[in-house]
mmCIF file of C-alpha atoms and ligand atoms in Angstrom:
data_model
loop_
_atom_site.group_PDB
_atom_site.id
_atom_site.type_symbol
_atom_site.label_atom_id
_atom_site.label_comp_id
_atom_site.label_asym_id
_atom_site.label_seq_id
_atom_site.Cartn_x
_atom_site.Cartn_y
_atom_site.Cartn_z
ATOM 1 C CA UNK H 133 80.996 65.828 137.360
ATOM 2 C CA UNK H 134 83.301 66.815 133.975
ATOM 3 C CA UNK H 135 86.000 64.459 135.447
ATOM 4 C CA UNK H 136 83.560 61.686 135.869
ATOM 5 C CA UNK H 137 82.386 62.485 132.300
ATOM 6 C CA UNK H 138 85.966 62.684 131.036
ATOM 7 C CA UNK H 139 86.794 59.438 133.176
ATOM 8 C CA UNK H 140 84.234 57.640 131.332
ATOM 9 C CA UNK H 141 84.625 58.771 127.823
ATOM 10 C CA UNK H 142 88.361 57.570 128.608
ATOM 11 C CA UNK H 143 87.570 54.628 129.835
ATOM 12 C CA UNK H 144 84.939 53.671 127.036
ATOM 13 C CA UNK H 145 87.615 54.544 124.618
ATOM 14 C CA UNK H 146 90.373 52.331 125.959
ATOM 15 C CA UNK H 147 87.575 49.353 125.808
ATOM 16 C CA UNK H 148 86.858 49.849 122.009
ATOM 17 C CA UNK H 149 90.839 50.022 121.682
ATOM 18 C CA UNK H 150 91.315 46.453 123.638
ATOM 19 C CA UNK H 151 88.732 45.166 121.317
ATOM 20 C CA UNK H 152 89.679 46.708 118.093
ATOM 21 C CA UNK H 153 93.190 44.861 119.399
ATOM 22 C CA UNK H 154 92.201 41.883 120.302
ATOM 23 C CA UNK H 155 89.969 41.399 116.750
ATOM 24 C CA UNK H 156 92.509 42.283 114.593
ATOM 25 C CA UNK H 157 95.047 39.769 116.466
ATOM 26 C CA UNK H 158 92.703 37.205 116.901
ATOM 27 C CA UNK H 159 92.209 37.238 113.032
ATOM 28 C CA UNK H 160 95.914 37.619 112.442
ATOM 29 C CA UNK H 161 95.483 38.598 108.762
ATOM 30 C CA UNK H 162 95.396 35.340 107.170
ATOM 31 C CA UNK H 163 93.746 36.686 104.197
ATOM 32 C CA UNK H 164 96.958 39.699 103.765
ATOM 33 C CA UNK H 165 99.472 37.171 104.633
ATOM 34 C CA UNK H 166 98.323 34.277 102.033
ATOM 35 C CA UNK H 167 97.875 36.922 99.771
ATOM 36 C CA UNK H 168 101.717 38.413 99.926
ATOM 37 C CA UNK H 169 102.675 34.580 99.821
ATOM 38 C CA UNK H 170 101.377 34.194 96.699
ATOM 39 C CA UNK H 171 102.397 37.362 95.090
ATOM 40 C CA UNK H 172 106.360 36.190 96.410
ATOM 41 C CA UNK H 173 105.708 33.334 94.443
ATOM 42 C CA UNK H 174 104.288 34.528 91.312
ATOM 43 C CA UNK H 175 107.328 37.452 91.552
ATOM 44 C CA UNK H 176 110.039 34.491 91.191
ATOM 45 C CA UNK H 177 108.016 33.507 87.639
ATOM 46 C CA UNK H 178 107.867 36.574 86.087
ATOM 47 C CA UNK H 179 105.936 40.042 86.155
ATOM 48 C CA UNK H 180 102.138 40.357 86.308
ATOM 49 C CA UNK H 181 100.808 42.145 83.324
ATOM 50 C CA UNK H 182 97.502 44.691 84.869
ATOM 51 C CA UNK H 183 95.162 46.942 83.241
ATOM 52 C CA UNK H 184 92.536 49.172 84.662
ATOM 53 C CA UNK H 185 88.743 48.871 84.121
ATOM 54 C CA UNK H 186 89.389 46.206 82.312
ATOM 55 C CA UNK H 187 86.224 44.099 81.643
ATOM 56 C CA UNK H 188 83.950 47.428 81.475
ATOM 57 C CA UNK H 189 84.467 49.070 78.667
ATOM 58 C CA UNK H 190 87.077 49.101 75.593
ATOM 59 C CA UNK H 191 88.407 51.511 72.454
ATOM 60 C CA UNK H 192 84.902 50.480 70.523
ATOM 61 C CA UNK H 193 82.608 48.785 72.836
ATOM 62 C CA UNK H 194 81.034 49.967 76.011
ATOM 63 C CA UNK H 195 79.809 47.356 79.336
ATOM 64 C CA UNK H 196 78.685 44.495 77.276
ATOM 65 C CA UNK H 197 79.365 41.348 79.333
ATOM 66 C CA UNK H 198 82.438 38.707 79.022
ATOM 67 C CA UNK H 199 84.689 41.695 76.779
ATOM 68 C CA UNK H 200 88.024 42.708 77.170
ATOM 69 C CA UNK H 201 90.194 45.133 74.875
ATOM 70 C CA UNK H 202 93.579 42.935 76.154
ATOM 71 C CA UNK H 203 91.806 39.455 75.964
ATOM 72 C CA UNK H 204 90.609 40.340 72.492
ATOM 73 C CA UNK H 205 94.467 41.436 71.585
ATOM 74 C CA UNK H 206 96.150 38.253 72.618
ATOM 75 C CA UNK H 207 93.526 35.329 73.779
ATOM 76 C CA UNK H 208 94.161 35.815 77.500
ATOM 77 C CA UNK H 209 92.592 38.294 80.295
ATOM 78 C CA UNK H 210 95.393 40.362 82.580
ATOM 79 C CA UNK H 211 96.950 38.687 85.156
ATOM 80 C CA UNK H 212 95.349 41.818 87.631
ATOM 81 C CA UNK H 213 92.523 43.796 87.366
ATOM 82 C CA UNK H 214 92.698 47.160 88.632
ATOM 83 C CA UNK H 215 89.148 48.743 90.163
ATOM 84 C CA UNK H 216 88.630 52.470 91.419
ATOM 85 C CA UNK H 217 86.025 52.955 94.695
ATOM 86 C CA UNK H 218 85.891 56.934 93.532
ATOM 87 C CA UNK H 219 82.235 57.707 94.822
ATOM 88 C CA UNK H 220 81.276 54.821 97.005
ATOM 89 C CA UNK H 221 81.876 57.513 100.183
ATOM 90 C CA UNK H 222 79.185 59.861 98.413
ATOM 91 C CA UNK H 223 76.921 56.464 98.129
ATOM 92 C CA UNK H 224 76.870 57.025 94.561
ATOM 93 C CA UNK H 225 75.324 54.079 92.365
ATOM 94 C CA UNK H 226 78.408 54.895 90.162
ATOM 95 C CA UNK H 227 82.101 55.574 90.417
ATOM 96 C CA UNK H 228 83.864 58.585 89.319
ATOM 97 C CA UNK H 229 83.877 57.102 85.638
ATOM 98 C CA UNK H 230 80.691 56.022 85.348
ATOM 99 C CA UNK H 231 80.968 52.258 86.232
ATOM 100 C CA UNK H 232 78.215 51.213 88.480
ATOM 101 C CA UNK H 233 79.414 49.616 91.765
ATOM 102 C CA UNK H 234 77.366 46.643 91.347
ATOM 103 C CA UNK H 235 79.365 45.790 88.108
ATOM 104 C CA UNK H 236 82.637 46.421 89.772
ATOM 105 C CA UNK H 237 81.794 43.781 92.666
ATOM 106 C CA UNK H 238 80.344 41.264 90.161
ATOM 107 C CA UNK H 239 84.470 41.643 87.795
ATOM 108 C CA UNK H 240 86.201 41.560 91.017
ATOM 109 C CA UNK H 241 84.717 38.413 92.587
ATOM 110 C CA UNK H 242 84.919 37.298 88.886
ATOM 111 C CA UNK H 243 88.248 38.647 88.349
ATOM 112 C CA UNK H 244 89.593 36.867 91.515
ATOM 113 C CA UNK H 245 87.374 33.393 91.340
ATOM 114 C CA UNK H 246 89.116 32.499 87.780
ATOM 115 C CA UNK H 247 92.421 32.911 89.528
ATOM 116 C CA UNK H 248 93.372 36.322 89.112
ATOM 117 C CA UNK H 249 94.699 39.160 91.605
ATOM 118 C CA UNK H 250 93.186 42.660 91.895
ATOM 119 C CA UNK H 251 93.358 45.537 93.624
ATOM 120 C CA UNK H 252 91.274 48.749 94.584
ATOM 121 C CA UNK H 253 92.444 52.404 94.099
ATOM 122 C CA UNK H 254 89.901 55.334 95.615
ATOM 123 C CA UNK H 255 89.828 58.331 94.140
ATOM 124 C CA UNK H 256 87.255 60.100 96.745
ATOM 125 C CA UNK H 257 85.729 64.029 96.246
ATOM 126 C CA UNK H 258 86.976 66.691 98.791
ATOM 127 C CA UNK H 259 85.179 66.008 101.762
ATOM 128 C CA UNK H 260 85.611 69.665 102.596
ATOM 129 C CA UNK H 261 84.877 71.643 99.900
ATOM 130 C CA UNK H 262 82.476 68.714 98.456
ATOM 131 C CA UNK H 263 84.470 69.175 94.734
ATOM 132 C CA UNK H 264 86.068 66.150 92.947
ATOM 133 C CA UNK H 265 89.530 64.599 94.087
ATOM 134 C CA UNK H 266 91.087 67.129 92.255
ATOM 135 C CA UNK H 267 89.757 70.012 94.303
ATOM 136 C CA UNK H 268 93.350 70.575 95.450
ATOM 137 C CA UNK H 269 93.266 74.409 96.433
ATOM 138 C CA UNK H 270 92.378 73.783 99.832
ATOM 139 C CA UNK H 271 94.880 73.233 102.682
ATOM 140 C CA UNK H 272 93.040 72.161 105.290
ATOM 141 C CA UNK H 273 91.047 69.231 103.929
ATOM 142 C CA UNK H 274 93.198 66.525 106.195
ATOM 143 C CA UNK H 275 92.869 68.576 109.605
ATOM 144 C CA UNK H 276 89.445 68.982 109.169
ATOM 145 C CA UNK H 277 88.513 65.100 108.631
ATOM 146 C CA UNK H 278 91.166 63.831 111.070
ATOM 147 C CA UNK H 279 89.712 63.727 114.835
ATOM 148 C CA UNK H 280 88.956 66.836 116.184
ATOM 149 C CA UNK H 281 87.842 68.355 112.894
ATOM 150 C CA UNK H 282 85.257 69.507 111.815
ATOM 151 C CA UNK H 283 84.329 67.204 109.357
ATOM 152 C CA UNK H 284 86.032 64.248 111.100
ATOM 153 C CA UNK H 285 82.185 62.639 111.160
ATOM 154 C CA UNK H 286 81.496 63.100 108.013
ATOM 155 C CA UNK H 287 84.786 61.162 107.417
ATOM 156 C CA UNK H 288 83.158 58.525 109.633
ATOM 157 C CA UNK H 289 80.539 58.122 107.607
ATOM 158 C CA UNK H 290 82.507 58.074 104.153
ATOM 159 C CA UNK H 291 84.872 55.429 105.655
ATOM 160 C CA UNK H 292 81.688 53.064 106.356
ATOM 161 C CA UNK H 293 80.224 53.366 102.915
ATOM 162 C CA UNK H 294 83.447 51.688 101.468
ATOM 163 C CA UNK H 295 83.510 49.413 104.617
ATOM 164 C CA UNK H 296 79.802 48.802 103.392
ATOM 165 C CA UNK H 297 80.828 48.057 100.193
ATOM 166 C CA UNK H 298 84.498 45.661 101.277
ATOM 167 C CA UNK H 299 82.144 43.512 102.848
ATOM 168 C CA UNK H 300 79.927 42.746 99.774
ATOM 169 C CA UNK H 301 83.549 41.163 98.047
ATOM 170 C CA UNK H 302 83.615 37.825 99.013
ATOM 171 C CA UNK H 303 83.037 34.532 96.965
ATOM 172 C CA UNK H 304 79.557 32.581 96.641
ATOM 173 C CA UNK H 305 80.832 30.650 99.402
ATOM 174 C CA UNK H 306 81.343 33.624 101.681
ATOM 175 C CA UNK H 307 84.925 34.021 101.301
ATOM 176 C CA UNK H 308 86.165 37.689 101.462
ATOM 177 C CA UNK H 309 88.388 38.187 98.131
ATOM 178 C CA UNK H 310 91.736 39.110 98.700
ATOM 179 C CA UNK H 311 92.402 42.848 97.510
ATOM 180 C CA UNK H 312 95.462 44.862 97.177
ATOM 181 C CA UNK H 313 94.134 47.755 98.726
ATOM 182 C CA UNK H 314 95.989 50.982 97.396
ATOM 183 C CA UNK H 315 94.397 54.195 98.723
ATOM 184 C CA UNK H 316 95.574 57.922 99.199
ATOM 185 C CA UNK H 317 97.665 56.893 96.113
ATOM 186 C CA UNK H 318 100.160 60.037 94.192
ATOM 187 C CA UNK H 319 100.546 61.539 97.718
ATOM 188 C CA UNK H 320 103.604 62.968 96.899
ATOM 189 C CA UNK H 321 102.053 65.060 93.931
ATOM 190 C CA UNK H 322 100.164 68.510 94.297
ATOM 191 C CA UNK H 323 96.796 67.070 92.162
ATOM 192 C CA UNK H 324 94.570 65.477 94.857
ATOM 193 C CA UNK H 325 93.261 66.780 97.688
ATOM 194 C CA UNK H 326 96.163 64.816 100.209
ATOM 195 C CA UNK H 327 98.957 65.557 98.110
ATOM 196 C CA UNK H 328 102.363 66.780 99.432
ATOM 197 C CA UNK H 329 101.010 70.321 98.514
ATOM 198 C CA UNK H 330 97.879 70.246 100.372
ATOM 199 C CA UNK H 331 98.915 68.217 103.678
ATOM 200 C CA UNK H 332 102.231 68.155 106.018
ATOM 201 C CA UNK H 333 103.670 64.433 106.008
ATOM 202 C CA UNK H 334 102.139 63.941 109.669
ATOM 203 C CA UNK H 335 98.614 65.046 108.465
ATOM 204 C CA UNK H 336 98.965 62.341 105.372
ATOM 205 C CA UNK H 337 100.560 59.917 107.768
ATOM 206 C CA UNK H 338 97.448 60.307 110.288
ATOM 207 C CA UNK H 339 94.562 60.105 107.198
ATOM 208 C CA UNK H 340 96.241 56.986 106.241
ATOM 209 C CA UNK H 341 96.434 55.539 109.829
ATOM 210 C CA UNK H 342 92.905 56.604 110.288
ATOM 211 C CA UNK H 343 91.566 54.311 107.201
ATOM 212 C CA UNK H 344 93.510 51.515 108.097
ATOM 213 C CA UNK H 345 92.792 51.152 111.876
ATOM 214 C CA UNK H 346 89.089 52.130 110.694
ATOM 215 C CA UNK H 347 89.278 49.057 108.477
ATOM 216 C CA UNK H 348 91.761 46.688 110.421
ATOM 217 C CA UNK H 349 88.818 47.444 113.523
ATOM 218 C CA UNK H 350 86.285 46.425 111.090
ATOM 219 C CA UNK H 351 87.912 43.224 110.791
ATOM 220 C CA UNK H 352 89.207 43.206 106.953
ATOM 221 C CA UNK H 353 91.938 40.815 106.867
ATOM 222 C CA UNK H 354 92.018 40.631 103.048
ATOM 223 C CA UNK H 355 93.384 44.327 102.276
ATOM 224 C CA UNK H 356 97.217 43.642 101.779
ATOM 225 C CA UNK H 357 98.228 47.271 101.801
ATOM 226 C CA UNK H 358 99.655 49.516 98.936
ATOM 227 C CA UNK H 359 101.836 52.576 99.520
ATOM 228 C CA UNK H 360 102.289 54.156 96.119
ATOM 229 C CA UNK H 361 103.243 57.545 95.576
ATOM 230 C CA UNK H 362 104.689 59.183 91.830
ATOM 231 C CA UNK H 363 108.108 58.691 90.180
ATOM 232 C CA UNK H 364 109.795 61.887 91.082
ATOM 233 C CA UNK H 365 112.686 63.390 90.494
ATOM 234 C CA UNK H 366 115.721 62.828 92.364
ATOM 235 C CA UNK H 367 113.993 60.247 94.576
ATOM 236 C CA UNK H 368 116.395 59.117 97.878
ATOM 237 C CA UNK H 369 115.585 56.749 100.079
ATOM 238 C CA UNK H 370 115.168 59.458 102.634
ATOM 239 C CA UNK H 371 112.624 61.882 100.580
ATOM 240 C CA UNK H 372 110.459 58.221 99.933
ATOM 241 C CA UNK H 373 110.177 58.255 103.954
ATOM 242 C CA UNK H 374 108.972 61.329 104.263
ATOM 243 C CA UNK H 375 105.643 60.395 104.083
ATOM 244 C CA UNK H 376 105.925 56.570 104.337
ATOM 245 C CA UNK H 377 102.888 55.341 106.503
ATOM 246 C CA UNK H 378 105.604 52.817 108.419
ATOM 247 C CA UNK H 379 106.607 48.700 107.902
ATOM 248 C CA UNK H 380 104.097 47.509 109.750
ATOM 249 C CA UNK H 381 101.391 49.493 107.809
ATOM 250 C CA UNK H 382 102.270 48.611 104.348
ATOM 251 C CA UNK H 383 102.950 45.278 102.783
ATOM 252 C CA UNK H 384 103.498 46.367 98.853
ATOM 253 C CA UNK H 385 105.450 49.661 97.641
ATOM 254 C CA UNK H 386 105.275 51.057 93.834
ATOM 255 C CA UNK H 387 104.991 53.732 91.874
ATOM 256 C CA UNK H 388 102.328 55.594 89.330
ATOM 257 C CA UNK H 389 104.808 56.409 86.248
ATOM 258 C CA UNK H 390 103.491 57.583 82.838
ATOM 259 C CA UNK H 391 105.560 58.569 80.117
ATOM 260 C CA UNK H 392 104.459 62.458 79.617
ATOM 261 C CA UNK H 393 107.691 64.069 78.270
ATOM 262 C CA UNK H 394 110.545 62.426 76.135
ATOM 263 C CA UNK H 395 111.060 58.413 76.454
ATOM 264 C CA UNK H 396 114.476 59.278 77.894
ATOM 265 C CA UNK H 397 113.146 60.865 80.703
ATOM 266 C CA UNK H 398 110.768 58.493 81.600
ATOM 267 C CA UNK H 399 113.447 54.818 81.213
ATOM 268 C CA UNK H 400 115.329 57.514 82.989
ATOM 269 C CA UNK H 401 113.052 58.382 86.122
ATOM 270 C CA UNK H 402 111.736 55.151 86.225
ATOM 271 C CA UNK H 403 115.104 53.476 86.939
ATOM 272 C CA UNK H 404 116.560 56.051 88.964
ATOM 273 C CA UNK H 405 112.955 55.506 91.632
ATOM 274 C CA UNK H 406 113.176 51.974 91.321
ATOM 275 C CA UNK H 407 116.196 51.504 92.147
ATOM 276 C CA UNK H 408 115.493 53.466 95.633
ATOM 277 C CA UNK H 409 111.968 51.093 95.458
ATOM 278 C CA UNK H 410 113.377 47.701 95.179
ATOM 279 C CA UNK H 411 116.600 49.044 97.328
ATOM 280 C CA UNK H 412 114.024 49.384 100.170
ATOM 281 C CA UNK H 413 112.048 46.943 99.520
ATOM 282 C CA UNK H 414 114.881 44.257 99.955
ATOM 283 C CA UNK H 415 115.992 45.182 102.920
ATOM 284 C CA UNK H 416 112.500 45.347 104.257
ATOM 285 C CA UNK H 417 111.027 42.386 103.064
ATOM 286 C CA UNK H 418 108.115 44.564 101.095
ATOM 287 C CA UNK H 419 106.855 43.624 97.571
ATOM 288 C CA UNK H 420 107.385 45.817 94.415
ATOM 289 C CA UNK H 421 104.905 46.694 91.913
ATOM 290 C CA UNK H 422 104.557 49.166 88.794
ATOM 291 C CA UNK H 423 100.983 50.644 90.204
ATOM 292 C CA UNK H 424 100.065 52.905 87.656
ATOM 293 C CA UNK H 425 101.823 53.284 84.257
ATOM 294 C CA UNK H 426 101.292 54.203 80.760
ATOM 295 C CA UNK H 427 101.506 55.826 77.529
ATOM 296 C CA UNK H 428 98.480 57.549 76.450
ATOM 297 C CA UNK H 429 96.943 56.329 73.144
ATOM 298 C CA UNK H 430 99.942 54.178 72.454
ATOM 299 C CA UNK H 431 101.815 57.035 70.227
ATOM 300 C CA UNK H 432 104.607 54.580 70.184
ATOM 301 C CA UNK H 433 103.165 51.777 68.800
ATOM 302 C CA UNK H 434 106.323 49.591 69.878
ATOM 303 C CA UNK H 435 106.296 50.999 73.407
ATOM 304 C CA UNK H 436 105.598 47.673 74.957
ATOM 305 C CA UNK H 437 108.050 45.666 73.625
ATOM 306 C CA UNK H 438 110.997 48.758 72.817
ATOM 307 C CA UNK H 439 110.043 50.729 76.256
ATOM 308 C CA UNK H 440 108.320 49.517 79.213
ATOM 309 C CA UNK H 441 109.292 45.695 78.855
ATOM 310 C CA UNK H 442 113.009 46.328 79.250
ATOM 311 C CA UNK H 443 113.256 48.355 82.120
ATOM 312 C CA UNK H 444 110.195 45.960 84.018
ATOM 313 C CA UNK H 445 112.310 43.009 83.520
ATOM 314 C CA UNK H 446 115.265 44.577 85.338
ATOM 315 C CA UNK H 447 113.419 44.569 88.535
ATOM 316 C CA UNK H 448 111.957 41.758 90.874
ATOM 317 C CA UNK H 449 108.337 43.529 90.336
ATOM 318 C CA UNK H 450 104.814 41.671 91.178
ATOM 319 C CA UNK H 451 103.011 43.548 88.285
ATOM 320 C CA UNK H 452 102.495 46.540 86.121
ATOM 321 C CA UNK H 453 99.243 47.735 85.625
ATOM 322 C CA UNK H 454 98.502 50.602 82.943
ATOM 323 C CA UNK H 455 95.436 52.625 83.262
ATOM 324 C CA UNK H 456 92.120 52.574 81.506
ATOM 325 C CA UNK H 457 91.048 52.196 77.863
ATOM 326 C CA UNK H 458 88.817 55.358 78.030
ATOM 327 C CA UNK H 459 87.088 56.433 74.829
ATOM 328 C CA UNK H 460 89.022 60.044 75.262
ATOM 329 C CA UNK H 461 92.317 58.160 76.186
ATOM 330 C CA UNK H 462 93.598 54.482 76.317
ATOM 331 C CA UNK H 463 96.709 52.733 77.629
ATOM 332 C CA UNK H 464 95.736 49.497 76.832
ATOM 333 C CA UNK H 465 96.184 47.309 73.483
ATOM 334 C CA UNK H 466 92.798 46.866 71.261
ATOM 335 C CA UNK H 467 92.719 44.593 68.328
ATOM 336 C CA UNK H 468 93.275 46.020 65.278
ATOM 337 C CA UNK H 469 95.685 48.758 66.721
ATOM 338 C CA UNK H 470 99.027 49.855 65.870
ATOM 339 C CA UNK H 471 100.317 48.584 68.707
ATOM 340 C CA UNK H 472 98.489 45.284 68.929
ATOM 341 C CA UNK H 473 101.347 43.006 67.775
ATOM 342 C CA UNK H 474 103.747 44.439 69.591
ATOM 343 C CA UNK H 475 101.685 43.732 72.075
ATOM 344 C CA UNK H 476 101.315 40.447 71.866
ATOM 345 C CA UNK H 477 104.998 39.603 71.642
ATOM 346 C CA UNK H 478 105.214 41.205 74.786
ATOM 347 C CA UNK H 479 102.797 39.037 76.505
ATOM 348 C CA UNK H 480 104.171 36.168 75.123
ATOM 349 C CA UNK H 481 107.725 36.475 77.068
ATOM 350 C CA UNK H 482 108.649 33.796 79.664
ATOM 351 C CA UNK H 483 108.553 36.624 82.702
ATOM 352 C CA UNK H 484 105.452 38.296 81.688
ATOM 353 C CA UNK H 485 102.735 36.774 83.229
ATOM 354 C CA UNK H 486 98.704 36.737 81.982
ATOM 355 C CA UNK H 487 95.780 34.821 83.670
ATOM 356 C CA UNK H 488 96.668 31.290 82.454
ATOM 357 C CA UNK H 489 100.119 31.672 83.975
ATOM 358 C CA UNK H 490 99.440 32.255 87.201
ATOM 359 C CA UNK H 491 96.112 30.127 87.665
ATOM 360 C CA UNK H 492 98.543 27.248 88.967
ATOM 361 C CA UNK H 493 99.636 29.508 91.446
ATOM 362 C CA UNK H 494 97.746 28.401 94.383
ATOM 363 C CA UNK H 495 95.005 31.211 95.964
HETATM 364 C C1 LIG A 281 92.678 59.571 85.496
HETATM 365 C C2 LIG A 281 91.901 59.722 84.200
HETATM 366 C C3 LIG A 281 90.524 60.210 84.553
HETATM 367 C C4 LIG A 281 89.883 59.258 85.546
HETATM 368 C C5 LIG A 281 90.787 58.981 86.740
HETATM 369 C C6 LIG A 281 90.241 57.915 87.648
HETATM 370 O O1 LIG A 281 93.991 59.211 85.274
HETATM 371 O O2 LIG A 281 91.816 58.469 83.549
HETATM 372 O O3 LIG A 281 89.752 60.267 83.385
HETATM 373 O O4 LIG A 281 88.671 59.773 86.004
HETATM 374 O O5 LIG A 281 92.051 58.597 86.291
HETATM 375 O O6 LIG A 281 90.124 56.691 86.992
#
C-alpha cells in the first residue's frame, strides 16, 4: 500500500517534471534571448544611465502623473527604470515603499512601450518570522521555505502572487514585457534574510533554483536573469562562485556599490570587483551591469561627472542604475540641485546612453 502510494507520488512528479521540460523548451526563451540581444547591442554604444522609482515620486513632488526628477534635470527619461516587487508575496496593494502595484505595472509597460529597458528587484518580508527583509537574525529562514520545510507552502503561495502579478506585464497587445529580473539580490551581505550570514551557499543556491524553475514552469520567457551580489572586499573570481546560481541560470552579472566611506575606497572597490565581473563575464559570454549604485543626497555635487562616470566608462557595462529619490534620501539629480549641471554634462557624453538613444535600438 505505502509503496503504491510512494510509486505514484513518484510517478506524478516525474510527469509535472516532463512537462515543466517540455514547456520551457518548447518556448525556448525568445523573450530572454531577444532581450540579451539587444542589451549586446546597446553595450557596444555606450552605458545605460538607470534610476529607481523613477516616475513615482521626486525630491519635491509625490505620484503626480508624466514626472520625473532626471527628465526634469536634462529633457530626457533614463534609459532603465528600476521597479521593486517588495510586498506583492504578502498581496499587499502596495510595495515596501509605498508605491501601489497597480502604478508600478502601468510605468513598466509604459517604461518599456516608449522603448526603454527595466528590470524588477524583490525585496520580500521573512517568510519565517513574518518581519521585513531585514529580519536577518534568523538562520533558518531558507531551510524552512525550501521543500521539506515547514513553510515551503507558504513559499508556494508567495511565489504565485508575483507569478500573479508577471503575468499582468505585457503590452495592450498581449505581449509579455521583457524584464531583467534581479531577485535574492546583496546575497553576499549579512542584511537580508538570504544573505551569506543567514544561509550556507547550497541553501541560497537552492532558494534561487526554486524561483526560477517555479517561474521557468510557469512559462515566463521574458525574465532575463540577474545575479547581483555587493562589491566586497578582496573579491576573486573564486569567492564570486561561491554562491553563483550557475551559467545556465543567469544571463546578466553586476554589482550593488554605494559610496559609504571615502571616494578612494569606493573608485577603489569598485575597480578591483569589476575587474573579477567583466573578467568572468568575458569568458562566459554574460552581460555586465552596475545594479545598484549611489551617493546619498549627492554630497559631492560633481560626483557624476568627477566619480562614477570615469570608472563606468572603463568597463563594457549595459547600465548603471542608482537608487531612489526618497524624500529622506535621494541618489538621483533634481532640478535646481547642486548637482544638476554636473549632471547633465554627464548625460550628455557619447557612451552614456538616455531614452532617445537607445529608442533606435530595435525591441
Ligand atoms: C533601501 C532604502 C529603503 C528602501 C529599500 C527598498 O536601500 O532606499 O528606504 O525601502 O531600499 O527600496
Amino acid at each position: 500500500m505505502t509503496h503504491t502510494h510512494f510509486t505514484s507520488k513518484g510517478t506524478a512528479g516525474i510527469i509535472v517534471l516532463l512537462i515543466c521540460l517540455s514547456i520551457s523548451s518548447a518556448l525556448s526563451a525568445q523573450g530572454r534571448k531577444d532581450l540579451y540581444n539587444r542589451l549586446q547591442q546597446l553595450q557596444k554604444k555606450g552605458c545605460m544611465f538607470g534610476h529607481q522609482d523613477d516616475p513615482f515620486y521626486g525630491l519635491t513632488w509625490e505620484w503626480e502623473r508624466g514626472r520625473s526628477d532626471v527628465k526634469e534635470t536634462c529633457g530626457d527619461y533614463p534609459a532603465v527604470m528600476g521597479f521593486d516587487l517588495g510586498g506583492i508575496e504578502m498581496g499587499d496593494e502596495k510595495n515596501l515603499d509605498s508605491v501601489p502595484f497597480t502604478r508600478i505595472r502601468e510605468e513598466l509597460v509604459a517604461h518599456h512601450e516608449r522603448g526603454g529597458i527595466v528590470t524588477l528587484s524583490w525585496h520580500p518580508r521573512n517568510p519565517l518570522t513574518g518581519g521585513t527583509t531585514w529580519d536577518n537574525k534568523e538562520t533558518t529562514v531558507a531551510a524552512s521555505i525550501l521543500p521539506g520545510g515547514s513553510h515551503h507552502l507558504k513559499f508556494l503561495y508567495w511565489m504565485r502572487r508575483i507569478r500573479n502579478f508577471l503575468r499582468t506585464l505585457h503590452t495592450s497587445d498581449g505581449r509579455p514585457v521583457p524584464i531583467i529580473f534581479r531577485p535574492w539580490h546583496e546575497n553576499n551581505g549579512g542584511w537580508f534574510w538570504w544573505g551569506a550570514q543567514q544561509t550556507t551557499p547550497q541553501e541560497f543556491k537552492a532558494l534561487w533554483c526554486m524561483l526560477q524553475d517555479y517561474l521557468l514552469c510557469e512559462g515566463f520567457d521574458n525574465l532575463l536573469w540577474s545575479y547581483s551580489p555587493n562589491v566586497e572586499a578582496n573579491l576573486t573570481e573564486a569567492s564570486f562562485l561561491e554562491r553563483y546560481p550557475g551559467n545556465d541560470r543567469v544571463d546578466l552579472i553586476g554589482f550593488d556599490a554605494y559610496q559609504q566611506g571615502t571616494e578612494q575606497d569606493f573608485v577603489n572597490q569598485f575597480n578591483s570587483n569589476m575587474t573579477v565581473l567583466s573578467g568572468y563575464a568575458r569568458k562566459h559570454n554574460k552581460l555586465v551591469a552596475v545594479t545598484e549604485c549611489g551617493l546619498r543626497n549627492l554630497k559631492d555635487p560633481t560626483w557624476w561627472t568627477r566619480v562614477i562616470h570615469p570608472q563606468v566608462e572603463k568597463y563594457p557595462l549595459c547600465y548603471f542604475l542608482v537608487w531612489r529619490n526618497a524624500r529622506h534620501e535621494y541618489f538621483g539629480p533634481a532640478p535646481g540641485e547642486k548637482n544638476a549641471p554636473y549632471f547633465r554634462e554627464m548625460v550628455n557624453k557619447k557612451n552614456v546612453l538616455m531614452l532617445n538613444d537607445i529608442k533606435s535600438v530595435k525591441r
